[in-house]
Short mmCIF file of C-alpha atoms in Angstrom, two decimals:
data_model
loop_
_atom_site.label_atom_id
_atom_site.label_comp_id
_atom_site.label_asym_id
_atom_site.label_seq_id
_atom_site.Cartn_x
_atom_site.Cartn_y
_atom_site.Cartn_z
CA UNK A 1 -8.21 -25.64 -20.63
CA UNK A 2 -9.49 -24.14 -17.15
CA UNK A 3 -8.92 -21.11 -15.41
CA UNK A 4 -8.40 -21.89 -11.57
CA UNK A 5 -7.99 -18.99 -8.98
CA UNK A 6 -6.77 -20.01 -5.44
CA UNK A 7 -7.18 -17.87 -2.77
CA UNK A 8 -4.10 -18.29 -0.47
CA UNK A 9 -4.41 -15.14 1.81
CA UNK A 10 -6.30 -11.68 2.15
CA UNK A 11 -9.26 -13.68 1.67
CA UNK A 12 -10.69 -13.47 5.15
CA UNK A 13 -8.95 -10.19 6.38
CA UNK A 14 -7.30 -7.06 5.02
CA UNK A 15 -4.03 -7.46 4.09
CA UNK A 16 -1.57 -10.98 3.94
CA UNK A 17 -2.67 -10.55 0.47
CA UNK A 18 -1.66 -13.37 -1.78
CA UNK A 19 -3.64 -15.14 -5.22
CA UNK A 20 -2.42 -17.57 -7.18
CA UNK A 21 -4.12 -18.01 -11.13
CA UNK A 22 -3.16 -21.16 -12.93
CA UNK A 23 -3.97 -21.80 -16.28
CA UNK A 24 -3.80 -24.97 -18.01
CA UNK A 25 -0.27 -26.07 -16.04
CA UNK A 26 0.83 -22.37 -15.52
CA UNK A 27 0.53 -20.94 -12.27
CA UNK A 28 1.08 -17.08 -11.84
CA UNK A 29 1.56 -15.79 -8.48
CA UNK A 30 -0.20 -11.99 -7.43
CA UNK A 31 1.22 -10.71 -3.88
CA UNK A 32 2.83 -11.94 -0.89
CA UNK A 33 2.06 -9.52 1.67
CA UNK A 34 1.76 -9.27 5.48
CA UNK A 35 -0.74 -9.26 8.00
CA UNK A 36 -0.20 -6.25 9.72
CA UNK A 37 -3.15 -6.49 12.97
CA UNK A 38 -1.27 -9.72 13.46
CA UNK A 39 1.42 -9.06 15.27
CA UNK A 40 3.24 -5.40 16.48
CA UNK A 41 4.47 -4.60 13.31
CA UNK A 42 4.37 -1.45 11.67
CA UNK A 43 6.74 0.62 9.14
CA UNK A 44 10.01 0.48 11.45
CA UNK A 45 9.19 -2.57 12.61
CA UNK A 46 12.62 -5.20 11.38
CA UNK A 47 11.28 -9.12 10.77
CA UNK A 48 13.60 -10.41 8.94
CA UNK A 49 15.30 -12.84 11.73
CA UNK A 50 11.61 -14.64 12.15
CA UNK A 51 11.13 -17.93 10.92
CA UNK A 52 8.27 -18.20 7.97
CA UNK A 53 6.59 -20.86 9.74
CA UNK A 54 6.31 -19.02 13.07
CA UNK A 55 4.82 -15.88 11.06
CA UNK A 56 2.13 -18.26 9.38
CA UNK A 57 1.10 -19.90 12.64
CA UNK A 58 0.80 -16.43 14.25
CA UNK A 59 -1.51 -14.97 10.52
CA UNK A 60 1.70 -12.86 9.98
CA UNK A 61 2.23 -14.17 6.20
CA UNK A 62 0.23 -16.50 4.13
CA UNK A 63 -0.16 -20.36 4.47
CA UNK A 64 1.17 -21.25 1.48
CA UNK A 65 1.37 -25.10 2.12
CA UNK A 66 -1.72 -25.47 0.04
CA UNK A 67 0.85 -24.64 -3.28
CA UNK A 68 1.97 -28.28 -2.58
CA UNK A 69 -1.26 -29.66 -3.81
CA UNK A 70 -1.44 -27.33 -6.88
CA UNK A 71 -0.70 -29.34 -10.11
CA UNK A 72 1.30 -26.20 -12.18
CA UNK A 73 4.31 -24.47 -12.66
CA UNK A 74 5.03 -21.13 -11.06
CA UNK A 75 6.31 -18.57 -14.04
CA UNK A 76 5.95 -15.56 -12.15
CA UNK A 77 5.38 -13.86 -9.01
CA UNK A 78 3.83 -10.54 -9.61
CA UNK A 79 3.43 -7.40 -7.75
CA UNK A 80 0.81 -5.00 -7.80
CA UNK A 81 2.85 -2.57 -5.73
CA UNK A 82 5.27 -1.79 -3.11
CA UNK A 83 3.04 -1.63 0.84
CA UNK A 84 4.10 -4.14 2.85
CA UNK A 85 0.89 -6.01 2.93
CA UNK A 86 1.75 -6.89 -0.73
CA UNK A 87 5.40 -7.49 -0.26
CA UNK A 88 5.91 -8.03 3.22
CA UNK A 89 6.55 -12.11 2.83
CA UNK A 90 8.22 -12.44 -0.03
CA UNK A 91 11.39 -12.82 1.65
CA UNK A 92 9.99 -15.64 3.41
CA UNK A 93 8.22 -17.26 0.44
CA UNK A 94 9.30 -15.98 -2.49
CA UNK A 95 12.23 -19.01 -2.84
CA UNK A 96 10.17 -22.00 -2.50
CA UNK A 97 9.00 -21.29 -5.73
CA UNK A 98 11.89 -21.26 -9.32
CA UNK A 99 10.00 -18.00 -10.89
CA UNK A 100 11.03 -14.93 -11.60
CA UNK A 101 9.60 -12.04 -9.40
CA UNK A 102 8.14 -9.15 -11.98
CA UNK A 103 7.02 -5.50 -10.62
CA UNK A 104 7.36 -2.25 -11.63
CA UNK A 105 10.88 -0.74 -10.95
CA UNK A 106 9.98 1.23 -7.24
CA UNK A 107 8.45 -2.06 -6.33
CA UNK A 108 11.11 -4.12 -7.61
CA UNK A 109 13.65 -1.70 -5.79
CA UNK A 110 11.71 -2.31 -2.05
CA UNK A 111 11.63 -5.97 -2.98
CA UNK A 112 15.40 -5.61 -3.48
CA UNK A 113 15.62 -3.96 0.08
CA UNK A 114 13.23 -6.49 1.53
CA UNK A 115 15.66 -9.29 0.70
CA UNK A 116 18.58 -7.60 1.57
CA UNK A 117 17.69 -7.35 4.83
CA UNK A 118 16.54 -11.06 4.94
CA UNK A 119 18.31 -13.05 7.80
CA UNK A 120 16.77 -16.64 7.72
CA UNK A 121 16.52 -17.45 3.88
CA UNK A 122 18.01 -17.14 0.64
CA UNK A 123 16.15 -15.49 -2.20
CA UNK A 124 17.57 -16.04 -5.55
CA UNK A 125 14.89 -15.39 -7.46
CA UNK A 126 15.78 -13.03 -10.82
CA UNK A 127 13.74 -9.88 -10.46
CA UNK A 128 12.25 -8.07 -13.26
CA UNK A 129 11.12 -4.77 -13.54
CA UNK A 130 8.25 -3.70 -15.72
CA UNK A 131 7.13 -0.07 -16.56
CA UNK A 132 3.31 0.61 -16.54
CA UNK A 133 1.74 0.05 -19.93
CA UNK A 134 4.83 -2.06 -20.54
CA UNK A 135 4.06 -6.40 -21.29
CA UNK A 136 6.20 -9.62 -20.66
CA UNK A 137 5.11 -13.25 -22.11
CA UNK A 138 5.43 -15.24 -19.04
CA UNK A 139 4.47 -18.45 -20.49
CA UNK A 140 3.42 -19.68 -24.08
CA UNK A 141 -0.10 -19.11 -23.62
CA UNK A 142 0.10 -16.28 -20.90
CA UNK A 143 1.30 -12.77 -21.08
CA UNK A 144 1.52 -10.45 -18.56
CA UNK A 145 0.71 -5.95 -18.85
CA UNK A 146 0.77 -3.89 -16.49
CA UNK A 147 -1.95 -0.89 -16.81
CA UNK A 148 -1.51 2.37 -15.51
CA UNK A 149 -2.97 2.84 -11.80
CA UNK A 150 -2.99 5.52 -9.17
CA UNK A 151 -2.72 4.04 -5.04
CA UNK A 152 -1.06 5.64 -2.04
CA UNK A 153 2.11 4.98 -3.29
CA UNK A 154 4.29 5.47 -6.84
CA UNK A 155 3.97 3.18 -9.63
CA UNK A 156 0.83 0.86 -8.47
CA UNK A 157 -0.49 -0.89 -11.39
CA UNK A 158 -3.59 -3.21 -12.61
CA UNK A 159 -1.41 -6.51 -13.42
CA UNK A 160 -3.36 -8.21 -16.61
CA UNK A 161 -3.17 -11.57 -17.50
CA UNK A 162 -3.88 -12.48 -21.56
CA UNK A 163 -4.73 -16.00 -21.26
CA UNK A 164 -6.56 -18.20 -24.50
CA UNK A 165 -9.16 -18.60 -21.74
CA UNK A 166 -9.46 -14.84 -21.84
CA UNK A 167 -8.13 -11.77 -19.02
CA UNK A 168 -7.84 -11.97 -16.01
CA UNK A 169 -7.17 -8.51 -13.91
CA UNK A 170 -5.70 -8.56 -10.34
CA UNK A 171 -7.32 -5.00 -8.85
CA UNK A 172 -5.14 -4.74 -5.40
CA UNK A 173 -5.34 -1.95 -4.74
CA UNK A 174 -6.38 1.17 -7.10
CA UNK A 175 -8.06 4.69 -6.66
CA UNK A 176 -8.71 6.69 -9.57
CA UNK A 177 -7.18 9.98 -9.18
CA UNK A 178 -6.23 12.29 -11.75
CA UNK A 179 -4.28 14.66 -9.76
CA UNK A 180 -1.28 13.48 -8.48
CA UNK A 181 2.22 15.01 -8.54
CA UNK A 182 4.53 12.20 -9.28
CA UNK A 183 2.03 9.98 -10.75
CA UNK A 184 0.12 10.31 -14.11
CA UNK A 185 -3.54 9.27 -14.16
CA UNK A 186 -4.94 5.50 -14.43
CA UNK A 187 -5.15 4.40 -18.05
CA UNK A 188 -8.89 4.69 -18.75
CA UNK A 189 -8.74 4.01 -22.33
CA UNK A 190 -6.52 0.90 -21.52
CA UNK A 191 -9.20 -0.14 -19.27
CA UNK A 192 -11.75 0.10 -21.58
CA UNK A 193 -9.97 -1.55 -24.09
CA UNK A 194 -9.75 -4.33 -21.82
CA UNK A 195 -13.88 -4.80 -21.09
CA UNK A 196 -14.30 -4.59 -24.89
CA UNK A 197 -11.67 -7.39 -25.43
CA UNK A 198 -13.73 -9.54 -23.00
CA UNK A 199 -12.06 -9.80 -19.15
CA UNK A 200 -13.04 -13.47 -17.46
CA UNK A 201 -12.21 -12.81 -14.32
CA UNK A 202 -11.64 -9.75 -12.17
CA UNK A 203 -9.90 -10.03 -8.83
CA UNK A 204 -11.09 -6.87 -7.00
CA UNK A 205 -10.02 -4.85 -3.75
CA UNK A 206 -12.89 -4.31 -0.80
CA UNK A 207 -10.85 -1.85 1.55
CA UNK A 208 -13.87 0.50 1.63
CA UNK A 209 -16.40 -1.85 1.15
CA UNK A 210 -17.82 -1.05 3.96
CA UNK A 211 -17.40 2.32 4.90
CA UNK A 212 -18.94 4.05 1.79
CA UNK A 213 -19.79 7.22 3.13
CA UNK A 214 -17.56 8.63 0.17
CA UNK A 215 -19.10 7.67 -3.13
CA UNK A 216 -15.68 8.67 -4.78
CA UNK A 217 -12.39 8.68 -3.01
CA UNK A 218 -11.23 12.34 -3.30
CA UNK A 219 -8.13 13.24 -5.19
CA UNK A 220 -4.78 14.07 -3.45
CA UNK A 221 -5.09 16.99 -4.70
CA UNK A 222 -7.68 17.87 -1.85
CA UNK A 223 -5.53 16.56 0.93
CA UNK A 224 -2.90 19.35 -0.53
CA UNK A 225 -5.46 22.15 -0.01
CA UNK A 226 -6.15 20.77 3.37
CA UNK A 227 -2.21 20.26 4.22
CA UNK A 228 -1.31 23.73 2.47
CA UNK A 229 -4.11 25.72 4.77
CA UNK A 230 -3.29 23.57 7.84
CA UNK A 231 0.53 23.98 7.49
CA UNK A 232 0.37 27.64 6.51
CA UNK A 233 0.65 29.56 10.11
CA UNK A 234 2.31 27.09 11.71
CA UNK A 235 5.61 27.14 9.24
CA UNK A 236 5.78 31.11 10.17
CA UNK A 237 5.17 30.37 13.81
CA UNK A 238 8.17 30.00 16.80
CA UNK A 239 6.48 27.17 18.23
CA UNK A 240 7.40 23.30 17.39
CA UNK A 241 6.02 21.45 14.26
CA UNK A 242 5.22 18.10 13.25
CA UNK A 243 3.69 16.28 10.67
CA UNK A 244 3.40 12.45 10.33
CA UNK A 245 2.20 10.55 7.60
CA UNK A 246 2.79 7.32 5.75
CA UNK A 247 6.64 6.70 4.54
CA UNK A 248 5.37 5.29 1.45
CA UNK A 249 2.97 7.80 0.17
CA UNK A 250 5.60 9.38 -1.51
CA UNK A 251 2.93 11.42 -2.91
CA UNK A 252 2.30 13.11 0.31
CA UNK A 253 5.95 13.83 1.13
CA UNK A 254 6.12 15.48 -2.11
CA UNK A 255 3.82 17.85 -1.41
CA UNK A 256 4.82 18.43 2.69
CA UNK A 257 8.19 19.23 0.95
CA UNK A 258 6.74 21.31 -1.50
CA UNK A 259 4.89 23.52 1.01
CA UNK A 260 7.49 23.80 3.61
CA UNK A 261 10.34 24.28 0.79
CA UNK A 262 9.64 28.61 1.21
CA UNK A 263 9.43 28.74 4.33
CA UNK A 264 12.37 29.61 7.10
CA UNK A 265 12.45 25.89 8.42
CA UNK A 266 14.70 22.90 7.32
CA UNK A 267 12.56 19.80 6.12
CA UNK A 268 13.25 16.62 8.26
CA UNK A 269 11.71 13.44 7.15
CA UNK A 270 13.33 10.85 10.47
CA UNK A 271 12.29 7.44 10.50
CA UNK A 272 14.11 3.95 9.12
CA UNK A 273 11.50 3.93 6.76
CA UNK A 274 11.31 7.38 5.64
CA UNK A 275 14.68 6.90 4.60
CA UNK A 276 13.73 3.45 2.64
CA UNK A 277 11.27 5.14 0.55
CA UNK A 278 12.35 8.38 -0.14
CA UNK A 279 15.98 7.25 -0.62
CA UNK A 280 14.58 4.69 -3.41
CA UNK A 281 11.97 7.43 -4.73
CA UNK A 282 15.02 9.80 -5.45
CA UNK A 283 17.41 7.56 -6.83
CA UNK A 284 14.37 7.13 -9.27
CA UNK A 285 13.54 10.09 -9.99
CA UNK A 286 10.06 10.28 -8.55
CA UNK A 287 10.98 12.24 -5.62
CA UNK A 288 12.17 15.57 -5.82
CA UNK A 289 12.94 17.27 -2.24
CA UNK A 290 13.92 20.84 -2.12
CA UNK A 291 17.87 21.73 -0.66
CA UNK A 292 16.42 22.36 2.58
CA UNK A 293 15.15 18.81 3.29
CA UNK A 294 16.74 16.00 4.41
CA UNK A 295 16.67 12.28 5.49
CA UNK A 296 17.51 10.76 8.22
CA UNK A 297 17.04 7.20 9.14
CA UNK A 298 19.77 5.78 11.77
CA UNK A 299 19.01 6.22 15.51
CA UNK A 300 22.10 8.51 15.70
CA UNK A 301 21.33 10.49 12.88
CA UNK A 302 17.58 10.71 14.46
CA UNK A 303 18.54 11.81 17.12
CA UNK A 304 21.34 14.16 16.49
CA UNK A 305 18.47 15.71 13.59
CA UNK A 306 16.07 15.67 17.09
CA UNK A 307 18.76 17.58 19.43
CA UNK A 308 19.10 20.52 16.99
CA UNK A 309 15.21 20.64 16.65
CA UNK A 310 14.96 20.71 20.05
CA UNK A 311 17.22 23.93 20.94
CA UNK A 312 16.22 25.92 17.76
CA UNK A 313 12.58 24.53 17.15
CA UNK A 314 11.08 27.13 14.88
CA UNK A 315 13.85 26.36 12.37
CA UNK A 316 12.83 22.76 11.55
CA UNK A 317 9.57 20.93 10.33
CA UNK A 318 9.83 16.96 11.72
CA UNK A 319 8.34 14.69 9.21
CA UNK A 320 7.90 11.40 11.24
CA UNK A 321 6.24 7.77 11.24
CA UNK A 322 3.81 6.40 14.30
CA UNK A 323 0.72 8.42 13.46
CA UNK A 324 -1.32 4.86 13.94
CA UNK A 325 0.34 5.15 17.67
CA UNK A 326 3.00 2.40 17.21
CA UNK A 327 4.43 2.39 20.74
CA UNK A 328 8.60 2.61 19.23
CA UNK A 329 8.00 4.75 16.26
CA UNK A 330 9.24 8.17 16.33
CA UNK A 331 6.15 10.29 17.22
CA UNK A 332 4.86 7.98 20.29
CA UNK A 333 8.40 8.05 21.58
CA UNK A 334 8.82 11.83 20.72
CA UNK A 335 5.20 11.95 22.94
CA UNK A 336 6.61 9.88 25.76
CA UNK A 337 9.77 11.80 26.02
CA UNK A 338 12.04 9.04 24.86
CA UNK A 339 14.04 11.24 22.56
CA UNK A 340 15.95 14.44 22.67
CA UNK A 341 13.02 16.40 21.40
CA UNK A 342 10.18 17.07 24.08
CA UNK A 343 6.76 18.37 22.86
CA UNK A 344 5.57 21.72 24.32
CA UNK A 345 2.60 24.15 25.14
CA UNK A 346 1.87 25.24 21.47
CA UNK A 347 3.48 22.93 19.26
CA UNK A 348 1.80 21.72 15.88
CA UNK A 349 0.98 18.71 15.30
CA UNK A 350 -0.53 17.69 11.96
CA UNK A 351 -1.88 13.94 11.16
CA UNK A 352 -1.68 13.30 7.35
CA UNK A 353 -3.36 9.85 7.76
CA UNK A 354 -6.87 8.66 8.77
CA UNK A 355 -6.37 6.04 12.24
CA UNK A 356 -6.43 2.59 10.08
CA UNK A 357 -10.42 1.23 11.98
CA UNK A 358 -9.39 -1.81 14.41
CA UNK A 359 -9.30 -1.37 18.09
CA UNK A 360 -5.66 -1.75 18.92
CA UNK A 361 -4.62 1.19 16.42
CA UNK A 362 -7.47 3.30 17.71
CA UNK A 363 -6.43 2.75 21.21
CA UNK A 364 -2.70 3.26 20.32
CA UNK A 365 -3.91 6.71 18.36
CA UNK A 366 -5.79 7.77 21.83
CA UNK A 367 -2.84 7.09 23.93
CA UNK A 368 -0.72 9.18 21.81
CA UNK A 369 -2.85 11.74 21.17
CA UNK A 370 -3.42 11.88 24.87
CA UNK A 371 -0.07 12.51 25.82
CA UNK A 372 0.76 15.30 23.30
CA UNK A 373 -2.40 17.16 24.49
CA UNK A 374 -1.31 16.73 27.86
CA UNK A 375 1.76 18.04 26.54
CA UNK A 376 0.19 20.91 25.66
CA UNK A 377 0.39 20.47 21.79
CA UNK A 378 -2.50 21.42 18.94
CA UNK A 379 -3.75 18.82 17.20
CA UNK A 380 -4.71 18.47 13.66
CA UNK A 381 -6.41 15.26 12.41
CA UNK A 382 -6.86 13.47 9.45
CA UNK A 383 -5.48 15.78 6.90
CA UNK A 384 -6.22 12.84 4.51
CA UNK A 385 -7.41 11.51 1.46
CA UNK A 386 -8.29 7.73 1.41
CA UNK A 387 -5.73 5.80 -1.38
CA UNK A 388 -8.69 3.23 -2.05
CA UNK A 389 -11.76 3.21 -4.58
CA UNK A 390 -14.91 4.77 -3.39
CA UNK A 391 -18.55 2.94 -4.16
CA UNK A 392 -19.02 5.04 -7.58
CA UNK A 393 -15.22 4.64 -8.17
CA UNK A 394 -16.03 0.46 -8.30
CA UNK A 395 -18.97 0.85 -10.34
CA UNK A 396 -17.10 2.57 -13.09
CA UNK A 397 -14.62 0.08 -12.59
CA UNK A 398 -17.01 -2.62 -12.88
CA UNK A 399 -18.71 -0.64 -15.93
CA UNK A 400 -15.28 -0.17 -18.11
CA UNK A 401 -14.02 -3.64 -17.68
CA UNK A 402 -17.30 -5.75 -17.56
CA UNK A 403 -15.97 -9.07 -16.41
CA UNK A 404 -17.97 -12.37 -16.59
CA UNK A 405 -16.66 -13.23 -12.94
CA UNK A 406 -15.97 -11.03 -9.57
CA UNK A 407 -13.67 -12.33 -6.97
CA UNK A 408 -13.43 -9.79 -4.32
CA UNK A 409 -10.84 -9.57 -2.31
CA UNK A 410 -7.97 -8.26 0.50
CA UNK A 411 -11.44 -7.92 2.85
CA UNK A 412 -13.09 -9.51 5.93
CA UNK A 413 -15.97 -11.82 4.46
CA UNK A 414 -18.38 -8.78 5.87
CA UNK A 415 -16.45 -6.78 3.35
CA UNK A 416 -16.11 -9.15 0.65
CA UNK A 417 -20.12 -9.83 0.67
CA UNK A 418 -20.50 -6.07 0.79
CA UNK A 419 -18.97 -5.60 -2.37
CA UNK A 420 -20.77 -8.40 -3.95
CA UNK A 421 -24.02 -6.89 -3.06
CA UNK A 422 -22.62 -3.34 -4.82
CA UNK A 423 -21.76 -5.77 -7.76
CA UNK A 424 -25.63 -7.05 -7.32
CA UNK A 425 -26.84 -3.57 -8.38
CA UNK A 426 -24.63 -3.95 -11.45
CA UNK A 427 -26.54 -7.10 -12.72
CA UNK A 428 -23.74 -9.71 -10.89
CA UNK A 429 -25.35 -12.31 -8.65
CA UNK A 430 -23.58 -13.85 -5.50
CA UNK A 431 -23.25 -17.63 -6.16
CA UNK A 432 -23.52 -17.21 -9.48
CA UNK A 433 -20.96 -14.46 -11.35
CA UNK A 434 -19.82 -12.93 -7.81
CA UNK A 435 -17.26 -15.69 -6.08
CA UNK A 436 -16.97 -15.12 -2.21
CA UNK A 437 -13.97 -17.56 -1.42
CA UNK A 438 -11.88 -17.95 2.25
CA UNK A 439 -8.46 -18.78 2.44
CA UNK A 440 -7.23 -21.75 0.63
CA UNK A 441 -10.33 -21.95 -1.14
CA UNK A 442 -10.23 -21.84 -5.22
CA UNK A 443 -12.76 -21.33 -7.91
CA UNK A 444 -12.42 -22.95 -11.72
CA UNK A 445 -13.64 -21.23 -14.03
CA UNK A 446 -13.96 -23.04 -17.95
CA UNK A 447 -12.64 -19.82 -19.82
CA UNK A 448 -14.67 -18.41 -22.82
#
C-alpha cells in the first residue's frame, strides 16, 4: 500500500492552503483556505455570493479539479484551525466531496458560520468536532488525533494521521508558546511520542522561512508586557484611544480586555468580525470579557458605539479591524473620516499586529498611517508577537518528531527551499528526504 500526498494549494504561495493524503483508496483532506493577496479581501470582507470557479480563476481558492483524477475516497476533511486561509473555501468546496468535515469545536463553530452565510452552494456535509488530544477512526486503516498546538488563534492543533504505512503529521500552522491565557501549551510529550513511534511524512509550515531574524518566536506573553506598558498612560489620558489587532487572535483580545478592564473607559471591540470571533469564543467559554466591554458588529450598532466615542472620548477604548490598511475596514475609514468618530491631535493609536510583508498591504499600512499622523494622532507599531515557528522552534520540531520525509509547505517556492535547506542542517537532503512540490503536484511515498 502507498502513501500519496497531493499538493492542491499553498504550495506556491502563502495561504489557499489545501493537501490531500490518500492511502491505499482513502483520501483525507487537510485545509481549504483562501488566498488572501488575491483579491481585496480581508476580515470584513463578505464572499459568499461569488461563484467557486470565478475565485479559482482569480487564485482566490484552490483548483481542486485535479481531485477528479485521484483514484480514492474522501473520509474526511480536516482542519487544522479556524484563519480564513484554512477555511476560507470550504463553503465553496467542501460539497463536492460526501465526507464528513472534522475540527476542533471553535473551528467547527466558524465553519458553521462560514456556511451559513454561503449564498451560491449547499453544504451538507456532517461536521464533527474533535477536542485536542481527542482521536476519530476515519477509515479502517486510518485514524485521525489531534495534538495539542498553540497559533494565533484558540484551539489550533497538529492533525495526525495513524496509517499501517506509518504517521503522517499536517504542521499548518504552529508556534510553541507556553504562555498563553486561553490556551494550554503544545503537547511536547505527545510529540515525542510520535518521533519515537516512527512519523513517515511531515507536512510542515514555512511562514517565517525566510525572515529568521528570530531564532524562536517569542511568547504572547511578551506582546502583553509590550501592550500593558504601551496602553498604560494612554487608558488614564482625556485624549482618544485605539487599538487594532487581529479578530481572531482571541488571545490578544483577552489580554486588551484584561488591561483596559480597571481602567475608567468602556471596552469596544467594532468590527463584523470582531463580533464573529469573540461572539463564538464566549459562547465557548474561551473568552472571558470584563462587564465593561462590549461587541458590536452591525453598521448601526458601529456606528451608534462610534457617536458616543466621539462626544465623550476619554470614556471608551475602540478595539477595531484594518490595521493591514484595508481601505473599508473600520480604522482606514475611522482615518478618512467616513464614520462618526474623527481622529484628533493626541489620540492613541496602538498596532497589535506586524504589516503582513507584500507591497499592497505595506502601501495600504502607509496610507493609513499617513492620514492619522496628519490627523495629528501618536502612533504605536507593532506591539506584536509573530503566531508562527521561529528557525530553532523548527529544529526542535524536526528533532522531536524525526520524520523520514519533509514536505514543506503554505510558502512561496523561495520559502519552501528555505526551509529545506534549514532541514539540510538537520541531516535531510532536498531531492532526496526533503519534497519541494507546486500546486497539483504529488509525491508517493511506499510507507515503512
Amino acid at each position: 500500500m502507498t502513501v500519496e500526498v497531493i499538493a492542491i494549494g499553498g504550495y506556491e504561495e502563502v495561504g489557499k492552503n489545501m493537501t490531500a493524503v490518500k492511502v491505499g483508496e482513502d483520501v483525507i483532506i487537510f485545509d481549504m483556505g483562501i488566498h488572501l493577496d488575491r483579491i481585496s479581501i480581508h476580515e470584513d470582507t463578505d464572499i459568499d455570493r461569488m461563484h467557486s470557479l470565478d475565485l479559482i480563476e482569480r487564485g482566490v481558492i484552490p483548483d481542486d479539479t485535479i481531485m477528479k483524477d485521484v483514484d480514492g475516497k474522501v473520509k474526511g476533511i480536516v482542519f487544522s484551525h479556524g484563519h480564513l486561509d484554512h477555511i476560507g473555501a470550504v463553503a465553496k468546496l467542501a460539497h463536492r466531496y460526501d465526507a464528513p468535515i472534522i475540527g476542533t469545536p471553535y473551528t467547527t463553530a466558524l465553519i458553521e458560520k462560514q456556511i451559513k452565510g454561503e449564498r451560491k452552494f449547499k453544504v451538507n456535509n456532517p461536521i464533527r468536532p474533535l477536542n485536542p488530544g481527542s482521536k476519530i477512526k476515519l477509515s479502517k486503516d486510518i485514524t485521525l488525533e489531534f495534538v495539542q498546538s498553540t497559533h494565533s488563534i484558540p484551539q489550533a492543533v497538529f492533525p495526525v494521521l495513524h496509517t499501517n504505512e506509518g504517521i503522517i503529521v499536517y504542521a499548518l500552522d504552529f508556534k510553541f508558546d507556553n504562555h498563553q491565557k486561553v490556551s494550554p501549551p503544545p503537547d511536547y510529550n505527545r510529540l515525542r511520542e510520535l518521533g519515537r513511534k516512527g512519523v513517515l511524512a511531515l507536512i510542515v509550515e514555512t511562514t517565517n522561512a525566510i525572515n529568521y531574524t528570530e531564532t524562536r518566536t517569542y511568547s504572547e506573553k511578551v506582546a502583553r508586557i509590550i501592550l500593558e506598558d504601551l496602553m498604560r498612560e494612554p487608558l488614564k489620558a482625556k485624549e482618544g484611544m485605539i487599538v487594532t489587532t487581529f479578530s481572531s487572535h482571541i488571545e490578544r483580545i483577552q489580554t486588551i480586555a484584561d488591561i483596559a478592564k480597571d481602567s475608567d473607559r468602556e471596552i469596544l471591540f467594532l468590527g463584523r468580525s470582531m463580533e464573529r470571533f469573540c461572539g463564538i469564543a464566549q459562547n465557548l467559554g474561551i473568552l472571558k470579557l470584563p462587564a465593561n466591554a462590549y461587541v458590536y458588529g452591525s453598521p448601526k450598532a458601529v456606528n451608534k458605539a462610534l457617536m458616543k466615542a466621539e462626544d465623550d472620548r476619554d470614556k471608551f477604548l475602540l478595539v477595531t479591524t484594518g490595521h493591514q490598511g484595508e481601505p473599508d475596514a473600520l480604522l482606514p475609514r475611522i482615518a478618512s473620516g467616513r464614520t462618526p468618530f474623527n481622529v484628533k491631535k493626541g489620540d492613541n493609536v496602538i498596532f497589535s499586529a506586524p504589516i503582513i510583508p507584500n507591497p499592497t498591504n505595506a502601501a495600504n499600512r502607509h496610507i493609513l498611517e499617513s492620514k492619522l499622523k496628519a490627523n495629528g494622532a501618536r502612533i504605536y507599531a507593532n506591539a506584536h508577537v509573530s503566531g508562527h515557528a521561529g528557525r530553532e522552534d523548527h529544529r526542535d520540531f524536526l528533532r522531536m518528531l524525526k520524520p523520514k520525509h519533509i514536505i514543506p509547505a503554505h510558502g512561496e517556492l523561495n520559502m519552501l527551499v528555505a526551509y529545506g535547506e534549514l532541514a539540510e542542517e538537520e541531516g535531510y537532503r532536498i531531492g532526496n528526504n526533503i519534497h519541494i512540490l507546486r500546486n497539483a503536484q504529488a509525491q508517493v511515498f511506499n510507507g515503512n
